[in-house]
Amino acid sequence: MKRFDPTIFFSLAMLFSGASLLAAIFFHLSLGWALLCLGIGALSSITIIWKNTTEEKKKVIKRRVIIGLIAGFLATLAYDGIRLLLVHLGHLEYSPFEAFKVFGKLIIGTNMPMDITRTVGTIYHVLNGITFGVAYCILFGGRKWWYGIGWALILESMMLAVYPGWLDLKAVMKEFVALSLIGHIVYGSVLGVISQKFLKDNAKVKTQ
């Protein structure tokens, strides 16, 4: 009988931060509490399944997580870097980084100093980029680099489905779509290239 492959579950668990934001938006919850609850739930579930995972598969997943942390962080830097460059070069009215303040308010409330609020929101944004990167590497580690772009376009589609209505972006919709799309393509490219380079051999290991 074929053993249960935990990679899909672990990958989904790493999406807890994004799921927390969706819960906060659609159910009007505190993002901070959603992160705490879903984070604990994901960690608890991972711990239980990890105990029943083969040693060989554990080695595979550990390697993918490590590379995912690095790739996710670097991809997030590239994502923000290209958007910042485009905003300045194009003298755009829309600033994608204003969302960081919104994230911060959802996490710690509206009564904190704006510098703290923005910092908390920025940390959350980076957390998202990293966890999405880890999720990708766990699930698709070692695949061709353009898989990363496909992954990023899935994230892009989710953003396009939620952000315009949530943040009322009608007045700057064209700029939002352009920045978001280009940013995600860059994010996915960096993620895909790093994953392919450093997880190519790792991807060959089959589930026992």
PDB file of C-alpha atoms in Angstrom:
ATOM      1  CA  MET A   1       0.000   0.000   0.000  1.00  0.00           C
ATOM      2  CA  LYS A   2       1.355   3.387  -0.977  1.00  0.00           C
ATOM      3  CA  ARG A   3       2.240   5.628   1.934  1.00  0.00           C
ATOM      4  CA  PHE A   4       0.567   8.989   2.453  1.00  0.00           C
ATOM      5  CA  ASP A   5       2.644  11.731   0.827  1.00  0.00           C
ATOM      6  CA  PRO A   6       2.812  14.620   3.329  1.00  0.00           C
ATOM      7  CA  THR A   7       4.275  17.190   0.936  1.00  0.00           C
ATOM      8  CA  ILE A   8       0.895  18.456  -0.252  1.00  0.00           C
ATOM      9  CA  PHE A   9      -0.341  18.862   3.303  1.00  0.00           C
ATOM     10  CA  PHE A  10       2.822  20.629   4.461  1.00  0.00           C
ATOM     11  CA  SER A  11       2.629  22.954   1.465  1.00  0.00           C
ATOM     12  CA  LEU A  12      -0.972  23.866   2.222  1.00  0.00           C
ATOM     13  CA  ALA A  13      -0.153  24.403   5.898  1.00  0.00           C
ATOM     14  CA  MET A  14       2.466  26.984   4.918  1.00  0.00           C
ATOM     15  CA  LEU A  15      -0.286  29.086   3.360  1.00  0.00           C
ATOM     16  CA  PHE A  16      -1.716  29.870   6.797  1.00  0.00           C
ATOM     17  CA  SER A  17      -0.728  33.547   6.659  1.00  0.00           C
ATOM     18  CA  GLY A  18      -2.560  34.113   3.384  1.00  0.00           C
ATOM     19  CA  ALA A  19      -5.567  32.174   4.648  1.00  0.00           C
ATOM     20  CA  SER A  20      -5.552  34.365   7.756  1.00  0.00           C
ATOM     21  CA  LEU A  21      -5.850  37.501   5.632  1.00  0.00           C
ATOM     22  CA  LEU A  22      -8.785  36.057   3.696  1.00  0.00           C
ATOM     23  CA  ALA A  23     -10.479  35.149   6.974  1.00  0.00           C
ATOM     24  CA  ALA A  24      -9.889  38.651   8.322  1.00  0.00           C
ATOM     25  CA  ILE A  25     -11.310  40.282   5.188  1.00  0.00           C
ATOM     26  CA  PHE A  26     -14.347  38.106   4.571  1.00  0.00           C
ATOM     27  CA  PHE A  27     -15.323  37.396   8.178  1.00  0.00           C
ATOM     28  CA  HIS A  28     -14.256  40.767   9.626  1.00  0.00           C
ATOM     29  CA  LEU A  29     -11.839  39.196  12.067  1.00  0.00           C
ATOM     30  CA  SER A  30      -8.671  40.492  13.639  1.00  0.00           C
ATOM     31  CA  LEU A  31      -5.782  39.460  11.402  1.00  0.00           C
ATOM     32  CA  GLY A  32      -3.654  39.054  14.501  1.00  0.00           C
ATOM     33  CA  TRP A  33      -6.031  36.525  16.040  1.00  0.00           C
ATOM     34  CA  ALA A  34      -6.511  34.759  12.708  1.00  0.00           C
ATOM     35  CA  LEU A  35      -2.733  34.414  12.339  1.00  0.00           C
ATOM     36  CA  LEU A  36      -2.432  33.072  15.866  1.00  0.00           C
ATOM     37  CA  CYS A  37      -5.242  30.539  15.547  1.00  0.00           C
ATOM     38  CA  LEU A  38      -4.423  29.294  12.053  1.00  0.00           C
ATOM     39  CA  GLY A  39      -0.705  29.315  12.837  1.00  0.00           C
ATOM     40  CA  ILE A  40      -1.202  27.142  15.912  1.00  0.00           C
ATOM     41  CA  GLY A  41      -3.519  24.870  13.961  1.00  0.00           C
ATOM     42  CA  ALA A  42      -1.035  24.486  11.116  1.00  0.00           C
ATOM     43  CA  LEU A  43       1.876  23.871  13.484  1.00  0.00           C
ATOM     44  CA  SER A  44      -0.060  21.302  15.506  1.00  0.00           C
ATOM     45  CA  SER A  45      -1.147  19.417  12.401  1.00  0.00           C
ATOM     46  CA  ILE A  46       2.360  19.481  10.928  1.00  0.00           C
ATOM     47  CA  THR A  47       3.776  18.118  14.192  1.00  0.00           C
ATOM     48  CA  ILE A  48       1.352  15.199  14.195  1.00  0.00           C
ATOM     49  CA  ILE A  49       1.926  14.275  10.554  1.00  0.00           C
ATOM     50  CA  TRP A  50       5.691  14.800  10.858  1.00  0.00           C
ATOM     51  CA  LYS A  51       5.880  12.007  13.428  1.00  0.00           C
ATOM     52  CA  ASN A  52       4.406   9.592  10.887  1.00  0.00           C
ATOM     53  CA  THR A  53       6.624  10.692   7.998  1.00  0.00           C
ATOM     54  CA  THR A  54       9.481   8.486   6.816  1.00  0.00           C
ATOM     55  CA  GLU A  55      13.047   9.592   7.554  1.00  0.00           C
ATOM     56  CA  GLU A  56      13.852   9.839   3.858  1.00  0.00           C
ATOM     57  CA  LYS A  57      10.875  12.082   3.229  1.00  0.00           C
ATOM     58  CA  LYS A  58      11.779  14.203   6.241  1.00  0.00           C
ATOM     59  CA  LYS A  59      15.174  14.895   4.704  1.00  0.00           C
ATOM     60  CA  VAL A  60      13.519  15.919   1.453  1.00  0.00           C
ATOM     61  CA  ILE A  61      11.084  18.256   3.177  1.00  0.00           C
ATOM     62  CA  LYS A  62      13.752  19.804   5.426  1.00  0.00           C
ATOM     63  CA  ARG A  63      15.874  20.619   2.394  1.00  0.00           C
ATOM     64  CA  ARG A  64      12.903  22.143   0.587  1.00  0.00           C
ATOM     65  CA  VAL A  65      11.934  24.223   3.600  1.00  0.00           C
ATOM     66  CA  ILE A  66      15.454  25.642   3.959  1.00  0.00           C
ATOM     67  CA  ILE A  67      15.693  26.537   0.282  1.00  0.00           C
ATOM     68  CA  GLY A  68      12.127  27.835   0.399  1.00  0.00           C
ATOM     69  CA  LEU A  69      12.945  30.222   3.232  1.00  0.00           C
ATOM     70  CA  ILE A  70      15.864  31.651   1.276  1.00  0.00           C
ATOM     71  CA  ALA A  71      14.087  31.698  -2.071  1.00  0.00           C
ATOM     72  CA  GLY A  72      10.917  33.176  -0.603  1.00  0.00           C
ATOM     73  CA  PHE A  73      12.834  35.994   1.080  1.00  0.00           C
ATOM     74  CA  LEU A  74      14.870  36.842  -2.022  1.00  0.00           C
ATOM     75  CA  ALA A  75      11.789  36.612  -4.248  1.00  0.00           C
ATOM     76  CA  THR A  76       9.930  38.987  -1.924  1.00  0.00           C
ATOM     77  CA  LEU A  77      12.809  41.480  -2.111  1.00  0.00           C
ATOM     78  CA  ALA A  78      12.701  41.256  -5.899  1.00  0.00           C
ATOM     79  CA  TYR A  79       8.904  41.628  -5.884  1.00  0.00           C
ATOM     80  CA  ASP A  80       9.031  44.788  -3.815  1.00  0.00           C
ATOM     81  CA  GLY A  81      12.132  46.088  -5.573  1.00  0.00           C
ATOM     82  CA  ILE A  82      10.619  45.996  -9.044  1.00  0.00           C
ATOM     83  CA  ARG A  83       7.399  47.590  -7.817  1.00  0.00           C
ATOM     84  CA  LEU A  84       9.291  50.364  -6.059  1.00  0.00           C
ATOM     85  CA  LEU A  85      11.330  50.994  -9.206  1.00  0.00           C
ATOM     86  CA  LEU A  86       8.227  51.143 -11.403  1.00  0.00           C
ATOM     87  CA  VAL A  87       6.447  53.515  -9.018  1.00  0.00           C
ATOM     88  CA  HIS A  88       9.378  55.938  -9.090  1.00  0.00           C
ATOM     89  CA  LEU A  89      10.120  55.661 -12.802  1.00  0.00           C
ATOM     90  CA  GLY A  90       6.479  55.966 -13.779  1.00  0.00           C
ATOM     91  CA  HIS A  91       5.611  58.640 -11.188  1.00  0.00           C
ATOM     92  CA  LEU A  92       2.544  56.549 -10.415  1.00  0.00           C
ATOM     93  CA  GLU A  93      -0.340  57.748  -8.285  1.00  0.00           C
ATOM     94  CA  TYR A  94      -0.883  54.314  -6.763  1.00  0.00           C
ATOM     95  CA  SER A  95       1.545  53.137  -4.088  1.00  0.00           C
ATOM     96  CA  PRO A  96       1.330  49.382  -3.430  1.00  0.00           C
ATOM     97  CA  PHE A  97       3.139  49.810  -0.135  1.00  0.00           C
ATOM     98  CA  GLU A  98       0.182  51.585   1.460  1.00  0.00           C
ATOM     99  CA  ALA A  99      -1.271  48.119   1.969  1.00  0.00           C
ATOM    100  CA  PHE A 100       1.379  47.545   4.655  1.00  0.00           C
ATOM    101  CA  LYS A 101      -0.386  50.052   6.905  1.00  0.00           C
ATOM    102  CA  VAL A 102      -3.675  48.258   6.348  1.00  0.00           C
ATOM    103  CA  PHE A 103      -2.088  44.938   7.296  1.00  0.00           C
ATOM    104  CA  GLY A 104      -0.676  46.521  10.428  1.00  0.00           C
ATOM    105  CA  LYS A 105      -4.035  47.946  11.464  1.00  0.00           C
ATOM    106  CA  LEU A 106      -5.696  44.580  10.969  1.00  0.00           C
ATOM    107  CA  ILE A 107      -3.093  42.956  13.218  1.00  0.00           C
ATOM    108  CA  ILE A 108      -2.592  45.440  16.073  1.00  0.00           C
ATOM    109  CA  GLY A 109      -5.546  47.781  15.709  1.00  0.00           C
ATOM    110  CA  THR A 110      -5.856  51.460  14.822  1.00  0.00           C
ATOM    111  CA  ASN A 111      -4.601  53.075  18.019  1.00  0.00           C
ATOM    112  CA  MET A 112      -0.888  52.389  17.611  1.00  0.00           C
ATOM    113  CA  PRO A 113       1.663  54.876  16.213  1.00  0.00           C
ATOM    114  CA  MET A 114       1.825  54.721  12.421  1.00  0.00           C
ATOM    115  CA  ASP A 115       5.506  53.753  12.364  1.00  0.00           C
ATOM    116  CA  ILE A 116       4.778  50.687  14.474  1.00  0.00           C
ATOM    117  CA  THR A 117       1.686  49.884  12.430  1.00  0.00           C
ATOM    118  CA  ARG A 118       3.621  50.075   9.165  1.00  0.00           C
ATOM    119  CA  THR A 119       6.475  47.970  10.595  1.00  0.00           C
ATOM    120  CA  VAL A 120       4.091  45.239  11.734  1.00  0.00           C
ATOM    121  CA  GLY A 121       2.364  45.308   8.347  1.00  0.00           C
ATOM    122  CA  THR A 122       5.692  45.085   6.542  1.00  0.00           C
ATOM    123  CA  ILE A 123       6.737  42.089   8.633  1.00  0.00           C
ATOM    124  CA  TYR A 124       3.449  40.406   7.764  1.00  0.00           C
ATOM    125  CA  HIS A 125       3.989  41.127   4.066  1.00  0.00           C
ATOM    126  CA  VAL A 126       7.469  39.577   4.179  1.00  0.00           C
ATOM    127  CA  LEU A 127       6.089  36.597   6.128  1.00  0.00           C
ATOM    128  CA  ASN A 128       3.582  36.038   3.340  1.00  0.00           C
ATOM    129  CA  GLY A 129       6.263  36.130   0.677  1.00  0.00           C
ATOM    130  CA  ILE A 130       8.458  33.694   2.581  1.00  0.00           C
ATOM    131  CA  THR A 131       5.726  31.207   3.482  1.00  0.00           C
ATOM    132  CA  PHE A 132       4.414  31.222  -0.084  1.00  0.00           C
ATOM    133  CA  GLY A 133       7.965  30.501  -1.200  1.00  0.00           C
ATOM    134  CA  VAL A 134       8.315  27.617   1.243  1.00  0.00           C
ATOM    135  CA  ALA A 135       4.949  26.214   0.132  1.00  0.00           C
ATOM    136  CA  TYR A 136       6.112  26.323  -3.484  1.00  0.00           C
ATOM    137  CA  CYS A 137       9.433  24.627  -2.784  1.00  0.00           C
ATOM    138  CA  ILE A 138       7.812  21.868  -0.738  1.00  0.00           C
ATOM    139  CA  LEU A 139       5.329  21.122  -3.507  1.00  0.00           C
ATOM    140  CA  PHE A 140       7.325  21.885  -6.660  1.00  0.00           C
ATOM    141  CA  GLY A 141      10.943  21.949  -5.484  1.00  0.00           C
ATOM    142  CA  GLY A 142      13.351  21.239  -8.334  1.00  0.00           C
ATOM    143  CA  ARG A 143      10.825  21.674 -11.159  1.00  0.00           C
ATOM    144  CA  LYS A 144      11.538  23.888 -14.165  1.00  0.00           C
ATOM    145  CA  TRP A 145      11.856  27.550 -13.191  1.00  0.00           C
ATOM    146  CA  TRP A 146       8.700  28.609 -15.007  1.00  0.00           C
ATOM    147  CA  TYR A 147       6.648  26.597 -12.527  1.00  0.00           C
ATOM    148  CA  GLY A 148       7.490  29.466 -10.183  1.00  0.00           C
ATOM    149  CA  ILE A 149       5.805  31.920 -12.507  1.00  0.00           C
ATOM    150  CA  GLY A 150       2.737  29.701 -12.661  1.00  0.00           C
ATOM    151  CA  TRP A 151       2.651  29.625  -8.853  1.00  0.00           C
ATOM    152  CA  ALA A 152       3.012  33.396  -8.697  1.00  0.00           C
ATOM    153  CA  LEU A 153       0.198  33.898 -11.209  1.00  0.00           C
ATOM    154  CA  ILE A 154      -2.088  31.841  -8.982  1.00  0.00           C
ATOM    155  CA  LEU A 155      -1.230  34.236  -6.154  1.00  0.00           C
ATOM    156  CA  GLU A 156      -1.805  37.127  -8.550  1.00  0.00           C
ATOM    157  CA  SER A 157      -5.262  35.855  -9.460  1.00  0.00           C
ATOM    158  CA  MET A 158      -6.154  35.642  -5.771  1.00  0.00           C
ATOM    159  CA  MET A 159      -4.974  39.201  -5.239  1.00  0.00           C
ATOM    160  CA  LEU A 160      -6.950  40.489  -8.213  1.00  0.00           C
ATOM    161  CA  ALA A 161     -10.048  38.739  -6.908  1.00  0.00           C
ATOM    162  CA  VAL A 162      -9.793  40.278  -3.426  1.00  0.00           C
ATOM    163  CA  TYR A 163      -7.788  43.506  -3.285  1.00  0.00           C
ATOM    164  CA  PRO A 164      -9.694  45.830  -5.685  1.00  0.00           C
ATOM    165  CA  GLY A 165     -12.952  45.531  -3.760  1.00  0.00           C
ATOM    166  CA  TRP A 166     -11.339  45.354  -0.344  1.00  0.00           C
ATOM    167  CA  LEU A 167      -9.085  48.398  -0.801  1.00  0.00           C
ATOM    168  CA  ASP A 168     -11.384  50.266  -3.220  1.00  0.00           C
ATOM    169  CA  LEU A 169      -8.840  50.527  -6.032  1.00  0.00           C
ATOM    170  CA  LYS A 170     -11.172  51.514  -8.875  1.00  0.00           C
ATOM    171  CA  ALA A 171      -9.451  54.864  -9.404  1.00  0.00           C
ATOM    172  CA  VAL A 172      -6.018  53.264  -9.790  1.00  0.00           C
ATOM    173  CA  MET A 173      -7.010  49.867 -11.130  1.00  0.00           C
ATOM    174  CA  LYS A 174      -4.757  49.917 -14.204  1.00  0.00           C
ATOM    175  CA  GLU A 175      -1.696  50.838 -12.147  1.00  0.00           C
ATOM    176  CA  PHE A 176      -2.553  48.237  -9.517  1.00  0.00           C
ATOM    177  CA  VAL A 177      -2.915  45.448 -12.089  1.00  0.00           C
ATOM    178  CA  ALA A 178       0.295  46.398 -13.913  1.00  0.00           C
ATOM    179  CA  LEU A 179       2.405  46.593 -10.752  1.00  0.00           C
ATOM    180  CA  SER A 180       0.893  43.468  -9.279  1.00  0.00           C
ATOM    181  CA  LEU A 181       1.321  41.408 -12.442  1.00  0.00           C
ATOM    182  CA  ILE A 182       4.907  42.474 -13.100  1.00  0.00           C
ATOM    183  CA  GLY A 183       5.780  42.068  -9.437  1.00  0.00           C
ATOM    184  CA  HIS A 184       4.416  38.544  -9.311  1.00  0.00           C
ATOM    185  CA  ILE A 185       6.169  37.509 -12.510  1.00  0.00           C
ATOM    186  CA  VAL A 186       9.468  38.692 -11.027  1.00  0.00           C
ATOM    187  CA  TYR A 187       8.664  36.980  -7.714  1.00  0.00           C
ATOM    188  CA  GLY A 188       7.860  33.721  -9.453  1.00  0.00           C
ATOM    189  CA  SER A 189      10.926  33.891 -11.674  1.00  0.00           C
ATOM    190  CA  VAL A 190      13.313  34.327  -8.740  1.00  0.00           C
ATOM    191  CA  LEU A 191      11.523  31.612  -6.770  1.00  0.00           C
ATOM    192  CA  GLY A 192      11.545  29.219  -9.701  1.00  0.00           C
ATOM    193  CA  VAL A 193      15.193  29.759 -10.632  1.00  0.00           C
ATOM    194  CA  ILE A 194      16.463  29.240  -7.074  1.00  0.00           C
ATOM    195  CA  SER A 195      14.270  26.194  -6.563  1.00  0.00           C
ATOM    196  CA  GLN A 196      15.374  24.588  -9.825  1.00  0.00           C
ATOM    197  CA  LYS A 197      19.047  25.250  -9.142  1.00  0.00           C
ATOM    198  CA  PHE A 198      19.231  24.037  -5.548  1.00  0.00           C
ATOM    199  CA  LEU A 199      16.477  21.402  -5.398  1.00  0.00           C
ATOM    200  CA  LYS A 200      16.985  19.619  -8.699  1.00  0.00           C
ATOM    201  CA  ASP A 201      18.476  16.490  -7.118  1.00  0.00           C
ATOM    202  CA  ASN A 202      16.144  16.758  -4.129  1.00  0.00           C
ATOM    203  CA  ALA A 203      13.132  16.548  -6.424  1.00  0.00           C
ATOM    204  CA  LYS A 204      14.175  13.123  -7.674  1.00  0.00           C
ATOM    205  CA  VAL A 205      13.543  11.495  -4.306  1.00  0.00           C
ATOM    206  CA  LYS A 206      10.269   9.575  -4.421  1.00  0.00           C
ATOM    207  CA  THR A 207       7.864   8.980  -1.607  1.00  0.00           C
ATOM    208  CA  GLN A 208       8.448   5.623   0.056  1.00  0.00           C
TER     209      GLN A 208
END
